[in-house]
Structures are given as C-alpha cells and as structure tokens.
Short mmCIF file of C-alpha atoms and ligand atoms in Angstrom, two decimals:
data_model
loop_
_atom_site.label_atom_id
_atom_site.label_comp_id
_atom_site.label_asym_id
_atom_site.label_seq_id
_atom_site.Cartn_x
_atom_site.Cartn_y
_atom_site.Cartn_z
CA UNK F 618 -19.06 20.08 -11.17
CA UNK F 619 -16.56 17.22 -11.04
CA UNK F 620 -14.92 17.07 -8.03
CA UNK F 621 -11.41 18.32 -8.01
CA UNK F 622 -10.23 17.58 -4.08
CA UNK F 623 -7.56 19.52 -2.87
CA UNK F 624 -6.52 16.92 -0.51
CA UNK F 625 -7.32 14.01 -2.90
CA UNK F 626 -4.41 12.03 -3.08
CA UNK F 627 -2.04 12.24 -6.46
CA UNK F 628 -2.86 10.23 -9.69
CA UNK F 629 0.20 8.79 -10.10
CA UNK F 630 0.48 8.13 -6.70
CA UNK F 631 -3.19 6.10 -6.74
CA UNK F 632 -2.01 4.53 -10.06
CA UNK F 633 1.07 3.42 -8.85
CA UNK F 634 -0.59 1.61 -5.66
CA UNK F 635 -2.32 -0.32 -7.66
CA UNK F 636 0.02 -1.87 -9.25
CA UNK F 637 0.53 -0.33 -12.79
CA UNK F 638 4.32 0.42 -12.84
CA UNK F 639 6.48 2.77 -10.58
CA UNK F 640 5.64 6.27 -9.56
CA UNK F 641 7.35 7.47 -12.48
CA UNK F 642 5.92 5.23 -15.07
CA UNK F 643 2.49 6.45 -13.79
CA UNK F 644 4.02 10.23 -14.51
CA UNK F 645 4.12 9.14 -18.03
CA UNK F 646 1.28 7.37 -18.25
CA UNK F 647 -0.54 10.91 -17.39
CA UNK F 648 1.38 12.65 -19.49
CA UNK F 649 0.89 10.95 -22.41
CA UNK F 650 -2.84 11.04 -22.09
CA UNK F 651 -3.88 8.27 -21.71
CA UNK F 652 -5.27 8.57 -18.27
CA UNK F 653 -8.78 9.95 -17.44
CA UNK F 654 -10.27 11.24 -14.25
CA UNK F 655 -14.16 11.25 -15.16
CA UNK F 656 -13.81 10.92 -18.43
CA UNK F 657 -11.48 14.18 -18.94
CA UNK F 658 -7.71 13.55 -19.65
CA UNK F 659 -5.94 14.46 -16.69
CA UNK F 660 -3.14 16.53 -16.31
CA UNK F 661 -0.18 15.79 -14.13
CA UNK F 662 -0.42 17.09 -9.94
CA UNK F 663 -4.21 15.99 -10.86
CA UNK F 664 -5.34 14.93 -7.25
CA UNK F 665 -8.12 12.45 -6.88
CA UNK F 666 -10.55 10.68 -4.68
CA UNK F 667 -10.71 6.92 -5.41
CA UNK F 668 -14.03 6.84 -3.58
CA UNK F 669 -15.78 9.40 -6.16
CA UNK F 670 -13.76 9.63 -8.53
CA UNK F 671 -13.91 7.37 -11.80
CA UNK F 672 -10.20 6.67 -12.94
CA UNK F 673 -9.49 4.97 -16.39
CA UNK F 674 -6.24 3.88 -18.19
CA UNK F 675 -6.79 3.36 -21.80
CA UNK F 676 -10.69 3.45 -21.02
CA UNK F 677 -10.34 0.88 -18.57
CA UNK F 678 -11.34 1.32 -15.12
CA UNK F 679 -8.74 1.01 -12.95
CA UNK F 680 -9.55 -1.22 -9.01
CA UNK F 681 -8.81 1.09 -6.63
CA UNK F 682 -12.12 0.34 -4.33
CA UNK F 683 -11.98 -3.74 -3.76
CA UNK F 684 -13.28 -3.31 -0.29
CA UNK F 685 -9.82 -5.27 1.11
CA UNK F 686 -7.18 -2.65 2.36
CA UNK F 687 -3.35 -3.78 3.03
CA UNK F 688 -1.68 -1.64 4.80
CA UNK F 689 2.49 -1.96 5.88
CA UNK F 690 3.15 -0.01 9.20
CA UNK F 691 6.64 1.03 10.10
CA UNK F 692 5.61 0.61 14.28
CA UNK F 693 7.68 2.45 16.48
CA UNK F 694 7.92 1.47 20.23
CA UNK F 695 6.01 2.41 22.94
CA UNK F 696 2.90 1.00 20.88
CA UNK F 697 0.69 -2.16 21.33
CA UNK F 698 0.13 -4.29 18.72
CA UNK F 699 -4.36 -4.88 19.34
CA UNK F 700 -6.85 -2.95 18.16
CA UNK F 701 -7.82 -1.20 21.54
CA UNK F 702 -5.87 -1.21 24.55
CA UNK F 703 -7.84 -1.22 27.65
CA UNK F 704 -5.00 0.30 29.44
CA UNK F 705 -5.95 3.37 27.16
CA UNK F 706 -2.15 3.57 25.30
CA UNK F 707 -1.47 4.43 21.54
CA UNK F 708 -2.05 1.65 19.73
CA UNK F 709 -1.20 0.16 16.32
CA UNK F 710 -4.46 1.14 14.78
CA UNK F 711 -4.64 4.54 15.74
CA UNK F 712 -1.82 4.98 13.24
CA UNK F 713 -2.78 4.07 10.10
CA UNK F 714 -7.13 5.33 8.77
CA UNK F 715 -9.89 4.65 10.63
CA UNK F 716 -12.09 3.61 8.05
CA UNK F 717 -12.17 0.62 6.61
CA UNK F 718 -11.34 -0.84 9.73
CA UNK F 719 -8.49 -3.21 9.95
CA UNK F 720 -6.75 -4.85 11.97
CA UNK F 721 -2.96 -6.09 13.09
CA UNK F 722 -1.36 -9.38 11.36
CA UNK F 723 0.30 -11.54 14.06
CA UNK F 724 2.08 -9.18 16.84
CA UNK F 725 5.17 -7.09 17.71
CA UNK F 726 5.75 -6.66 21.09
CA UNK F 727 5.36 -2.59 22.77
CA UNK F 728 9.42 -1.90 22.66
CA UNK F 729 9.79 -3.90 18.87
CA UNK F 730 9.64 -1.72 15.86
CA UNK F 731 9.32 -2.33 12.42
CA UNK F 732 7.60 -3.91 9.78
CA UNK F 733 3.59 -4.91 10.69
CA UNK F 734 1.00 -5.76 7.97
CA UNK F 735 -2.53 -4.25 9.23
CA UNK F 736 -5.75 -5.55 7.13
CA UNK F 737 -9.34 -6.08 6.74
CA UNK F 738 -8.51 -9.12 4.84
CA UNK F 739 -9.02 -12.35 7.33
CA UNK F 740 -8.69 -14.53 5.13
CA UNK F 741 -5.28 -13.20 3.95
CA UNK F 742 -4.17 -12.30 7.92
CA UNK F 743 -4.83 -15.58 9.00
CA UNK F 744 -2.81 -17.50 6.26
CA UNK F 745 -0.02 -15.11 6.68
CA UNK F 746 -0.12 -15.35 11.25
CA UNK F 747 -0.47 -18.89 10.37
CA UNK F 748 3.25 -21.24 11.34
CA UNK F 749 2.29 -23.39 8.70
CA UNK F 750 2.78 -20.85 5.67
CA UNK F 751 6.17 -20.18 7.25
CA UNK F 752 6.01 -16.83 5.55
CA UNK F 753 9.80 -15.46 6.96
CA UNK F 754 10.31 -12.97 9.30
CA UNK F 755 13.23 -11.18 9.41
CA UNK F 756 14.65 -9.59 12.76
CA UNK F 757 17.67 -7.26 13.16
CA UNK F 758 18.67 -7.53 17.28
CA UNK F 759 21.34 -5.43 18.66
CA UNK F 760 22.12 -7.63 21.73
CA UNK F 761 24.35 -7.27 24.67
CA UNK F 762 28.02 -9.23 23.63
CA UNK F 763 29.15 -10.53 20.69
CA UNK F 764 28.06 -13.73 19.57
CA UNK F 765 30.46 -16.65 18.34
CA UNK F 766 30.11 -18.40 15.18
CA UNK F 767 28.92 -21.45 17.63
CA UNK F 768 26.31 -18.91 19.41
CA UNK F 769 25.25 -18.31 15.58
CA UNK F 770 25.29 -21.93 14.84
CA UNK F 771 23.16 -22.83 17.85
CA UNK F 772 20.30 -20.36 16.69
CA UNK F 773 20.48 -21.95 13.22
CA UNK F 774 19.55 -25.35 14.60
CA UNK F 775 17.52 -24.38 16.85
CA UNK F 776 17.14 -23.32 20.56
CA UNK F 777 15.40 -25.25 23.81
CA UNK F 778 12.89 -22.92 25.13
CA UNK F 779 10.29 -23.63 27.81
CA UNK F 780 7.66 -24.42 25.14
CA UNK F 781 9.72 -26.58 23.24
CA UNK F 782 12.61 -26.11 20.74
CA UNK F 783 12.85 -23.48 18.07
CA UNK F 784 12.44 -24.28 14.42
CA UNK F 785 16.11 -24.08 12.56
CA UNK F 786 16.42 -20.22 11.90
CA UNK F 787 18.62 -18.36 9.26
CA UNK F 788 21.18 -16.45 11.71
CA UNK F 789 24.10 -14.12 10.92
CA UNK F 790 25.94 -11.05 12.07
CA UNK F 791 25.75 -7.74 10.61
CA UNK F 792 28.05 -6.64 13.02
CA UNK F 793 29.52 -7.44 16.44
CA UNK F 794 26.45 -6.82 18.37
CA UNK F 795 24.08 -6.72 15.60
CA UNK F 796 21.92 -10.12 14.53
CA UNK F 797 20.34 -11.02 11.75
CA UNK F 798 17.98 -13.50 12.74
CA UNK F 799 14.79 -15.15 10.32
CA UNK F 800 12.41 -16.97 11.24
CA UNK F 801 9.17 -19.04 10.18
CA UNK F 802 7.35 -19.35 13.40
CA UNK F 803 5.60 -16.66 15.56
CA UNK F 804 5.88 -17.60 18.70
CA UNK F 805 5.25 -14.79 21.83
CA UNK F 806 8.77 -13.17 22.17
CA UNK F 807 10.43 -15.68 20.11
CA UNK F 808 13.41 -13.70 19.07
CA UNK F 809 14.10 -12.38 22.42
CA UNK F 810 13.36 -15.64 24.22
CA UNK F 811 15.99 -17.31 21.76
CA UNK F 812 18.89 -14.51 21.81
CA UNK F 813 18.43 -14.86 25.76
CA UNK F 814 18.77 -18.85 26.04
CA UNK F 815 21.80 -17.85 23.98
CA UNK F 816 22.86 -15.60 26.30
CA UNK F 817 22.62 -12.57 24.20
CA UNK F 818 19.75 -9.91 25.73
CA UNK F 819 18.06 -8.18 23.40
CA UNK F 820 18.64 -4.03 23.59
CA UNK F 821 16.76 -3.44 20.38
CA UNK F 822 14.65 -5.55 17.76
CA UNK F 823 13.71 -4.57 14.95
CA UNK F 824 11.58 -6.33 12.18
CA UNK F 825 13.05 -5.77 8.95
CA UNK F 826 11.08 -8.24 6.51
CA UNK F 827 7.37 -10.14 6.11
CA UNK F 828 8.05 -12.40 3.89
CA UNK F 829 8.52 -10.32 0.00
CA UNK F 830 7.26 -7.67 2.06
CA UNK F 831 10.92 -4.78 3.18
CA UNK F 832 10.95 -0.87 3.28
CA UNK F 833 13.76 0.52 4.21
CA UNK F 834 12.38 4.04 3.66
CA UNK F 835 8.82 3.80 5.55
CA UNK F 836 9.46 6.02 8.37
CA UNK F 837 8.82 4.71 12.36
CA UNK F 838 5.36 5.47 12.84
CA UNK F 839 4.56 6.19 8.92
CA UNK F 840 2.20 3.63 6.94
CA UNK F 841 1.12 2.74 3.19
CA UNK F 842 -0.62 0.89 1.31
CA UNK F 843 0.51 -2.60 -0.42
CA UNK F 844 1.20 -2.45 -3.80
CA UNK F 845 -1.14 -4.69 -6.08
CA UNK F 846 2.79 -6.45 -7.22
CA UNK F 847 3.87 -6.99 -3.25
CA UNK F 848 0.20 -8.46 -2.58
CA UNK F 849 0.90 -11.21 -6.06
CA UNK F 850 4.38 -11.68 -4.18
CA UNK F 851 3.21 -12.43 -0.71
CA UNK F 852 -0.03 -14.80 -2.07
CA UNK F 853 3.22 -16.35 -4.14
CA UNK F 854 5.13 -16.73 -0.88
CA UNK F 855 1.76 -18.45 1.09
CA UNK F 856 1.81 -20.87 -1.11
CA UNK F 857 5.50 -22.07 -1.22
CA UNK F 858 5.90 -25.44 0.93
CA UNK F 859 7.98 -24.84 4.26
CA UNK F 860 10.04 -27.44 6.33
CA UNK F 861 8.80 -27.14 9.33
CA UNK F 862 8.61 -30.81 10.36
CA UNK F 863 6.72 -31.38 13.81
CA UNK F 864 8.15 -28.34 15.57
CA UNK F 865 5.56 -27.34 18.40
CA UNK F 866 2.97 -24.81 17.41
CA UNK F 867 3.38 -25.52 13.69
CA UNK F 868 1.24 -28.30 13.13
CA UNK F 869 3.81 -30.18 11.18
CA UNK F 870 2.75 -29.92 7.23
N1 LIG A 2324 10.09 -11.75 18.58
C1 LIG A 2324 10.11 -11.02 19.71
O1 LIG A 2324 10.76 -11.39 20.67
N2 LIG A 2324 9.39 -9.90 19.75
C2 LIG A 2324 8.67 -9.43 18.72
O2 LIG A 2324 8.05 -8.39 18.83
C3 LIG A 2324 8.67 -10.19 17.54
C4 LIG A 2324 9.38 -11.35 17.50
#
C-alpha cells in the first residue's frame, strides 16, 4: 500500500523547503497536477514522508534527502548554545530533531535570543563561525541609557576591549534605549563587552540577522529548515570579500 502518513509533513510545505517557489506557488503546483507522490498525482493536504516517499515535479525527482540538514533556531534564553551540557540544562539541540544530528554554528550566550543556524554541514559551519567570511551579524540591545550620536560613533569605529579593539561595526538607534548593532566578528560576548566599554549595559540582546539569513516570524524556541534559495544566498554571502584588515582574531584577509 503506499504509504499515506498522517503525520507526514505537507507537500507544499516539503516543496516549498526546497526551494521551488513560495508556499503558495507549491499550492498550485499540486493543483495543477503536475506533482506526484509515488507516481500518483497528488492532491492538495497530501502529507508526505521525504524519507519513503518518492516526490516528482514534472517527472523529476525532487532533493529532499541530501544527507546535509540546515536548520534556523529562534533560541530563547535560559538555553546553552553546545550540544550537551554537563550541567544537565536545556540545550540548543534538544530543540530542534534528533536525527540527523547537528550541531550549533558559532554561539549565543544562555540569556541571548534569537537567530542560531544548527547543521550537520562542517564544512558550511565552519566557513560561516569563521571572522574571515565576515558573514554579518545583526544584534538588537536594549541597554541601560540612551546613547549619543558620539556613543554611536565610537561603536562604528571601533571599541578597546581587553583582547584588543573591535572591528568598525554598523551602529544605530531604533529607539532611545534600543541598538542596532552589526557586526563581522564573533568574539565571546562581543556585543555586550562593547555596549559596556561604552557604558551602555546590556538588559536584552537579541540576534536579529546571519548574514541573508532574518525571520521575524520564527517563534522563541520554534525552528525550520533553510530554504534551498536562503542556503544559494548565504554560500553568495561566504564568498563576498570583507574589510577586516588585521583586527585580532580575524586573521587579516
Ligand atoms: N554578543 C554577545 O555579547 N552575546 C551573544 O550571545 C552574541 C554576541
């Protein structure tokens, strides 16, 4: 019999992940036949299983098994960024599947929230963790005070901290107390360690960006998967030429 999951995930949903238009697109795509799930046309609310099933547009196999998973995790706070915490808390992996394992890209620290990239991909993680890519990172910060345009002017050049100066950063103000703050580098606590040697304390940070990579609607503690389109963009972004010049940590380029 061919398998018909009830907890399969949607067709449009699968087709849509990897990269064949938006949700709705796929929708059509269904509807006008030209999808099949095992070699029947499917119907629309058709739920599959990528690792059984055999999906075809236009009698073409579609990838959906490549081995490589890319997932984007909206973390929420109170959970480390490693793959097991000997201290036995939640961690960042025991939010998105189990299988493949993956792991996290770079790190957020327990009380930052936001945008993290988990993987099986090394060879993609490392490029991306990697200073020298200068893949940005955009931070929102609410921070005790307001900072002054020559507060916002010192984080764009760049700030003195104990392991050497900061790499020049975008910086603006979203609102009194609210930063905008990008960066190339990835250095431990980097955005807090800079908005304190400005003397702005961090209350809240929250990663907004990863390079192409933004979801405004992925809810804290919610995952999904990269779109094939967002994993062209961010190869795209690796291999745009930064400015980092001899900054520590970078390597220079
Ligand atoms: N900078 C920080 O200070 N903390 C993070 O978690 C990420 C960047």
């Amino acid at each position: 019999m061919t398998p018909s999951p009830a907890e399969g995930e949607r067709l449009q949903k699968v087709l849509a992940r990897v990269g064949l238009g938006s949700r709705r697109l796929c929708e059509e795509l269904i509807e006008d036949g030209r999808v099949t799930v095992n070699g029947e046309v499917a119907v629309l609310g058709r739920r599959v299983d990528v690792d059984h099933d055999r999906v075809e547009v236009d009698g073409a196999p579609i990838g959906v098994r490549p081995g490589l998973v890319h997932y984007l995790l909206n973390k929420p706070t109170g959970v480390v960024t490693t793959a097991s915490d000997p201290q036995g808390r939640p961690t960042v992996v025991d939010l998105v599947p189990a299988e493949p394992r993956v792991f996290p890209v770079g790190r957020l620290d327990l009380d930052t929230e936001g945008l993290l990239l988990l993987t099986n991909d090394g060879e993609l993680a490392n490029r991306v963790a990697h200073p020298s890519h200068g893949v940005e990172k955009e931070y929102l910060a609410e921070v005790e005070g307001e900072p002054s345009r020559a507060t916002l002017r010192r984080l764009r050049e760049g700030v003195d901290l104990d392991d050497g100066p900061t790499a020049p950063a975008q910086a603006s103000l979203v609102a009194p107390t609210l930063v905008k703050l990008v960066i190339h580098e990835g250095r431990n606590r980097q955005v807090r360690r800079m908005l304190d040697a400005v003397g702005h304390p961090v209350v809240r940070l929250i990663r907004t960006r990863i390079g192409p990579l933004a979801d405004r609607r992925l809810a804290p503690g919610t995952w999904r998967h990269l779109t094939e389109a967002e994993l062209r963009l961010l190869e795209a972004a690796l291999a745009e030429p930064t400015d980092l010049g001899d900054y520590p940590g970078t390597g220079g380029r």
